[in-house]
Amino acid sequence: MQGLTLSGKYFETFGRPLIERRFGHVRDRIAVGLVGDGSECYGFDDEISRDHDWGPGFCVWLTAEDYRAFGPALQAAIDGLPPVFEGFGPRCQSRWGQGRVGVFEIGAFYRHFIGRESAPEYPEEWLLLPETALAACTNGEVFTDPAGEFTRCRRALLDFYPEDVRLKKIASRCMTIGQSGQYNYPRCVKRGDTFGARYAIIKFCADYFSAIFLFNKRYMPFYKWVARAAETLPLLGRTSRERIIRLLNEINPVDCEEIIDSLCADLVGALQAETWTDSNSDFLVDHGPEIQRRIKHPALRARDVWIG
């Protein structure tokens, strides 16, 4: 059983009855789910995942006022729930795994990930937020949120970046994808620079994945889950993942360059389909400035095209 399913069942079996029995007068102000760090929040956990920070448990989110009023009492009650459920548990908490389940104040929960209690208002603020943190605080599942306080920020973040910010990031990715894969990789190979060549491949793959997440309006998660998450992306997801895995396993530089070229051609086609570029160049660096010119926000449009 995967952790997200386990969490939902555990809540329905023990958590919801506890809230009804002891906190029924405030049940309409209590949000519950499983969101945050950990493979189970993405649905990517397996047997290997169960050795740490995995097992029966769920998150509870309260407003600041409610957290002060009854948060500690609710936490104490939850701590008294059975630690083992359907043969799983108790949770084995690692040194760095504190605070993944339990009772949270809503603002503090979001501050932990993105340093603020609500979605940004201005494009420059969006650019400061780590994408992996945005992925973590919007993953998982909310089992119940009658008042909607927790999901208000969640929905705003899931609406994704403002379009100008998305274009700025895609423009930057075109620059670094083209630089690392199409330009620097073959040069490093010619010089016999093994480290530089392998690093260029990794940089190319990471930024390519980033670009297709941006295309699909999905935040790219922690690197360990990027390839798994890419499979679910409708645009360029599964096919790109397959070729990137092939590229990482390939040792023949000529074959590597062919895979790189095919991936870049697909990306150029996607850019042209969105009418973000008028260029017919097969070199992605030529498309970055084209995309940047489509940005309406003057300050973003004036930023260095390489930075995003």
C-alpha angles and dihedrals in degrees: 000000000000120000097245091055091044091051093051093049092046091052093049092046100043112359102054094045089049092052092046092048102043106017102030093128090063101030091113089062097051122095120195135185144105116273134146140043121008136070092259091065089061095041090245099113123121138167091294090057093061097076094082141018093000133112143068112350145099142202124254120197125200135175115255091257094050092044090057092044102049110349096108092046091050091048091051090051092049090049087061094059118109110280093211123061130175090346095308128111168328096210112248105216117209126212091263098035101083119131101022094122132023136063118334137180105237097231092047091050093057093040089057090061107029104014094244140073098234142026116288120266100204132052093237090057092054091053091059095059118096108239093220089057091051089051092050098050093047101044129089123038138293107221096189137356110162095172094043094221096127096042093049092076092034092058092047091054093044089056081075132219120333107266094252090054091049091051091048091054094045091050090053092047091053089056096049095040091053093043097050102036108027100031114022101033096064091042092053090048091053090051093048089240100154096177093047092047094049092045090050089054092050092046090049092051095046094049093043090055089047090054095052092048087054091048089054094044093241127129113243111239132219109310093254091066101036098099092044092049092046090065089069096053112106096207114064091330112121098026093048092048091053093052093044090054088049090050092052091051095045120099100178107095092208091055090045091055091049091053091046091051093050092050092048091048090055091050093049089051091052091049091051091047089057089048089236093131137034094193122109092197118130090212109093093208087070091059099053095077090044091057092043091057089061092062111109099195105091097212093049092045090052095052121104107279090225093060119078 
